[in-house]
Tab-separated table of C-alpha atoms and ligand atoms in Angstrom:
chain	number	residue	atom	x	y	z
A	1	MET	CA	107.493	151.189	96.811
A	2	PRO	CA	111.219	150.922	95.656
A	3	ASP	CA	112.467	147.596	94.628
A	4	ALA	CA	115.858	146.387	95.845
A	5	LEU	CA	117.711	147.744	93.211
A	6	ASN	CA	116.498	151.144	93.949
A	7	VAL	CA	117.294	150.352	97.636
A	8	PHE	CA	120.859	149.687	96.757
A	9	LYS	CA	121.354	152.641	94.324
A	10	SER	CA	119.864	154.935	97.142
A	11	SER	CA	122.290	153.541	99.501
A	12	LEU	CA	125.143	154.351	97.293
A	13	SER	CA	123.904	157.775	96.498
A	14	TYR	CA	123.620	158.378	100.083
A	15	LEU	CA	127.208	157.607	100.777
A	16	GLU	CA	128.083	160.031	98.128
A	17	THR	CA	126.185	162.619	99.834
A	18	ARG	CA	128.234	161.773	102.871
A	19	GLY	CA	131.288	162.491	101.018
A	20	MET	CA	132.347	158.742	100.725
A	21	ARG	CA	134.381	157.872	97.641
A	22	TYR	CA	135.392	154.513	98.440
A	23	VAL	CA	132.052	152.654	97.391
A	24	ARG	CA	131.024	152.680	93.738
A	25	LEU	CA	129.469	150.715	91.110
A	26	ASP	CA	131.382	149.036	88.219
A	27	THR	CA	128.964	149.259	85.333
A	28	ARG	CA	131.318	148.360	82.624
A	29	ALA	CA	129.391	146.821	79.743
A	30	GLY	CA	128.686	143.189	80.095
A	31	ARG	CA	129.869	142.979	83.633
A	32	GLU	CA	127.437	142.419	86.623
A	33	PRO	CA	127.571	145.668	88.919
A	34	GLU	CA	130.045	145.216	91.475
A	35	ILE	CA	130.667	146.876	94.802
A	36	MET	CA	134.289	148.136	95.228
A	37	ILE	CA	135.245	149.415	98.902
A	38	GLU	CA	138.284	150.975	98.896
A	39	GLY	CA	139.754	151.424	102.264
A	40	GLY	CA	137.664	153.907	104.157
A	41	ASN	CA	139.602	155.289	107.099
A	42	GLU	CA	136.765	155.751	109.367
A	43	THR	CA	136.282	153.598	112.651
A	44	LEU	CA	133.090	151.925	113.987
A	45	ASP	CA	133.143	154.642	116.705
A	46	ASP	CA	133.189	157.305	113.886
A	47	ILE	CA	130.075	155.555	112.229
A	48	ARG	CA	128.135	155.303	115.655
A	49	THR	CA	128.572	158.852	116.362
A	50	ASP	CA	127.282	159.801	112.950
A	51	LEU	CA	124.373	157.477	113.727
A	52	GLY	CA	123.527	159.363	116.818
A	53	ASP	CA	120.106	159.208	118.316
A	54	CYS	CA	118.949	158.266	114.852
A	55	LYS	CA	115.190	159.426	113.661
A	56	ARG	CA	115.789	158.866	110.049
A	57	CYS	CA	112.948	156.298	109.836
A	58	GLY	CA	109.966	155.440	111.386
A	59	LEU	CA	111.379	152.444	113.353
A	60	SER	CA	112.935	155.173	115.798
A	61	ARG	CA	109.472	155.651	117.299
A	62	PHE	CA	109.134	151.988	118.532
A	63	ARG	CA	112.556	151.442	119.515
A	64	THR	CA	114.150	151.052	123.193
A	65	ASN	CA	117.829	150.921	121.966
A	66	ILE	CA	119.602	151.164	118.880
A	67	VAL	CA	121.512	147.909	118.126
A	68	PHE	CA	124.499	148.973	116.403
A	69	GLY	CA	126.413	145.669	116.037
A	70	GLU	CA	128.960	144.403	118.237
A	71	GLY	CA	132.262	142.109	117.993
A	72	ASN	CA	135.752	142.473	116.609
A	73	PRO	CA	136.441	145.548	114.813
A	74	ASP	CA	138.953	143.623	112.659
A	75	ALA	CA	136.980	140.518	112.356
A	76	ASP	CA	137.365	138.084	109.469
A	77	LEU	CA	133.835	136.758	109.774
A	78	MET	CA	130.897	139.060	109.909
A	79	PHE	CA	127.277	137.856	110.689
A	80	ILE	CA	124.313	139.907	109.345
A	81	GLY	CA	120.970	139.276	110.425
A	82	GLU	CA	117.452	141.099	109.475
A	83	GLY	CA	116.857	143.453	112.507
A	84	PRO	CA	116.551	143.403	116.427
A	85	GLY	CA	113.870	141.337	118.210
A	86	GLU	CA	112.599	142.345	121.654
A	87	ASP	CA	115.584	140.928	123.612
A	88	GLU	CA	118.022	142.747	121.509
A	89	ASP	CA	115.581	146.031	121.636
A	90	LEU	CA	115.908	145.802	125.316
A	91	SER	CA	119.448	145.198	125.868
A	92	GLY	CA	120.857	147.100	122.790
A	93	ARG	CA	122.801	143.930	121.588
A	94	PRO	CA	122.462	141.786	118.531
A	95	PHE	CA	121.403	138.171	118.707
A	96	VAL	CA	120.944	137.968	122.499
A	97	GLY	CA	117.518	136.031	122.565
A	98	LYS	CA	116.476	132.532	121.580
A	99	ALA	CA	117.854	132.790	118.167
A	100	GLY	CA	120.903	134.490	119.215
A	101	ARG	CA	121.892	131.574	121.549
A	102	LEU	CA	121.705	129.269	118.683
A	103	LEU	CA	123.712	131.751	116.775
A	104	THR	CA	126.345	131.710	119.458
A	105	ASP	CA	126.295	127.959	119.285
A	106	ILE	CA	126.993	127.853	115.641
A	107	ILE	CA	129.943	130.411	115.975
A	108	ALA	CA	131.366	128.076	118.944
A	109	ALA	CA	130.736	125.329	116.595
A	110	MET	CA	133.041	126.900	114.037
A	111	LYS	CA	135.809	126.871	116.515
A	112	THR	CA	135.716	130.834	117.103
A	113	THR	CA	133.650	133.098	119.507
A	114	ARG	CA	131.279	135.741	119.426
A	115	GLU	CA	134.073	138.062	120.402
A	116	ASN	CA	136.231	137.142	117.590
A	117	VAL	CA	133.527	137.866	114.830
A	118	TYR	CA	131.502	140.711	114.239
A	119	ILE	CA	127.627	140.551	114.620
A	120	ALA	CA	125.109	143.208	113.020
A	121	ASN	CA	121.591	143.698	111.221
A	122	ILE	CA	120.054	145.243	108.052
A	123	VAL	CA	118.154	147.637	110.299
A	124	LYS	CA	119.263	148.746	113.946
A	125	CYS	CA	115.863	149.216	115.472
A	126	ARG	CA	113.345	146.487	116.289
A	127	PRO	CA	110.456	146.621	113.513
A	128	PRO	CA	107.091	146.436	115.464
A	129	GLY	CA	105.825	142.887	116.184
A	130	ASN	CA	109.037	141.625	114.566
A	131	ARG	CA	107.818	142.377	111.184
A	132	THR	CA	110.159	142.256	108.074
A	133	PRO	CA	111.781	145.752	107.697
A	134	MET	CA	110.202	147.885	104.651
A	135	ASP	CA	112.311	149.313	101.923
A	136	ASP	CA	112.311	152.545	103.039
A	137	GLU	CA	113.684	151.410	106.437
A	138	VAL	CA	116.189	149.372	104.634
A	139	ILE	CA	117.276	152.341	102.404
A	140	CYS	CA	117.954	154.715	105.536
A	141	CYS	CA	119.936	152.146	107.491
A	142	VAL	CA	122.046	150.014	105.093
A	143	PRO	CA	124.360	153.017	104.368
A	144	PHE	CA	125.637	152.641	107.899
A	145	LEU	CA	125.864	148.876	107.502
A	146	MET	CA	128.042	149.376	104.261
A	147	ARG	CA	130.242	151.723	106.253
A	148	GLN	CA	130.548	149.079	108.883
A	149	ILE	CA	131.640	146.445	106.320
A	150	SER	CA	134.171	148.977	105.073
A	151	ALA	CA	135.478	149.675	108.498
A	152	ILE	CA	135.747	145.920	109.355
A	153	SER	CA	136.712	144.663	105.959
A	154	PRO	CA	135.787	140.979	106.845
A	155	ARG	CA	136.938	138.342	104.515
A	156	VAL	CA	133.542	136.526	104.734
A	157	ILE	CA	130.088	138.041	105.640
A	158	VAL	CA	127.336	135.479	106.426
A	159	SER	CA	123.798	136.823	105.669
A	160	LEU	CA	121.018	135.175	107.920
A	161	GLY	CA	117.738	134.694	106.089
A	162	ALA	CA	116.139	136.074	103.099
A	163	PRO	CA	115.575	139.680	103.891
A	164	ALA	CA	119.370	140.016	104.790
A	165	ALA	CA	120.474	138.329	101.431
A	166	SER	CA	118.013	140.366	99.565
A	167	ALA	CA	119.523	143.739	100.996
A	168	LEU	CA	123.074	142.524	100.350
A	169	PHE	CA	122.414	141.027	97.025
A	170	ASN	CA	120.751	144.220	95.895
A	171	LYS	CA	117.571	142.202	94.590
A	172	LYS	CA	114.953	140.117	96.217
A	173	VAL	CA	116.241	136.533	96.443
A	174	LYS	CA	114.724	133.303	97.726
A	175	ILE	CA	116.767	132.026	100.439
A	176	SER	CA	116.291	128.598	98.862
A	177	SER	CA	117.947	129.545	95.662
A	178	VAL	CA	121.036	131.361	97.167
A	179	ARG	CA	121.910	129.419	100.007
A	180	GLY	CA	125.032	127.858	100.627
A	181	ARG	CA	126.916	129.314	97.480
A	182	PHE	CA	129.712	131.567	98.198
A	183	CYS	CA	129.670	134.737	96.030
A	184	ASP	CA	131.786	137.904	95.608
A	185	PHE	CA	130.221	140.721	97.582
A	186	ALA	CA	132.917	143.267	96.861
A	187	GLN	CA	136.623	143.070	96.341
A	188	GLY	CA	138.137	140.634	98.981
A	189	ILE	CA	134.830	140.195	100.563
A	190	LYS	CA	132.935	136.773	100.181
A	191	LEU	CA	129.350	136.452	100.690
A	192	MET	CA	127.675	133.136	102.131
A	193	PRO	CA	123.828	133.218	102.405
A	194	THR	CA	122.283	130.877	104.917
A	195	PHE	CA	119.198	130.358	106.607
A	196	HIS	CA	118.167	132.534	109.740
A	197	PRO	CA	118.676	130.910	113.285
A	198	ALA	CA	114.928	131.585	113.818
A	199	TYR	CA	114.051	129.784	110.834
A	200	LEU	CA	116.135	126.796	112.284
A	201	LEU	CA	114.441	126.721	115.544
A	202	ARG	CA	110.959	125.888	113.761
A	203	ASN	CA	112.857	123.598	111.214
A	204	PRO	CA	115.722	121.941	112.976
A	205	LYS	CA	116.260	119.373	110.249
A	206	ASP	CA	117.744	122.255	108.552
A	207	LYS	CA	120.568	122.783	110.894
A	208	ARG	CA	122.584	120.244	108.630
A	209	LEU	CA	122.350	122.451	105.688
A	210	VAL	CA	123.496	125.436	107.600
A	211	TRP	CA	126.393	123.187	109.104
A	212	GLU	CA	127.502	122.384	105.649
A	213	ASP	CA	127.629	126.155	104.916
A	214	MET	CA	129.605	127.002	107.978
A	215	GLN	CA	132.096	124.051	107.108
A	216	LYS	CA	132.645	125.801	103.689
A	217	ILE	CA	133.514	129.091	105.741
A	218	MET	CA	135.841	127.404	107.914
A	219	ASP	CA	137.609	125.837	105.131
A	220	TYR	CA	138.100	129.254	103.568
A	221	LEU	CA	139.104	131.043	106.780
A	222	LYS	CA	141.182	127.977	107.884
A	223	LEU	CA	139.196	127.879	111.164
A	224	ARG	CA	139.995	124.125	112.091
B	1	URA	N1	117.157	138.325	114.674
B	1	URA	C1	117.784	138.982	113.897
B	1	URA	O1	117.730	138.911	112.611
B	1	URA	N2	118.778	139.706	114.481
B	1	URA	C2	118.951	139.862	115.793
B	1	URA	O2	119.644	140.823	116.297
B	1	URA	C3	118.036	138.985	116.864
B	1	URA	C4	117.286	138.423	115.954
């Protein structure tokens, strides 16, 4: 089973095989590897077209709809979840079920709207029984997410839950150890890992921590 670093390397290799030159690792000695995203000029529509009727991994066998993502193609703020659940699979839209309604409330509390942000997932097809996506599924799907990030070029990405944070951090992380800390995802793009709304439905006392994280983003983006 590939580890998170291999998932990440495979994503970059995949992008290279697609002729993309604007994502690369800075591996200079003594520096943490860093993603550089240099102004790709493809649109979200181009990426959706390339994704097509995707059968790149086994999740395609179980899905009703691909959940590509939705929102403002020029968004400053992007939310990234784990993968579609049943409601999302049936509708083809991200975060429309119970957890999605909570995410919509969080976005409204941030003095913005779903239409003004962009919402996507690590994988675009529902894992059976809402299990966590497997590494090979993430390997297949994350390159499309990276291209979406590059096309949108948000100022802040919010990863929701441990699987989303792990995929974006390029290593398996515990959400409790990364939550609430702004870090550099790529040049000009900050990453804020926080709890998943589905976790908050089970642990409402931790809504307070997510609200602290969102307030840091509101300050950074001047959303007040
Ligand atoms: N949970 C996710 O991670 N993504 C969705 O789109 C819905 C629920």
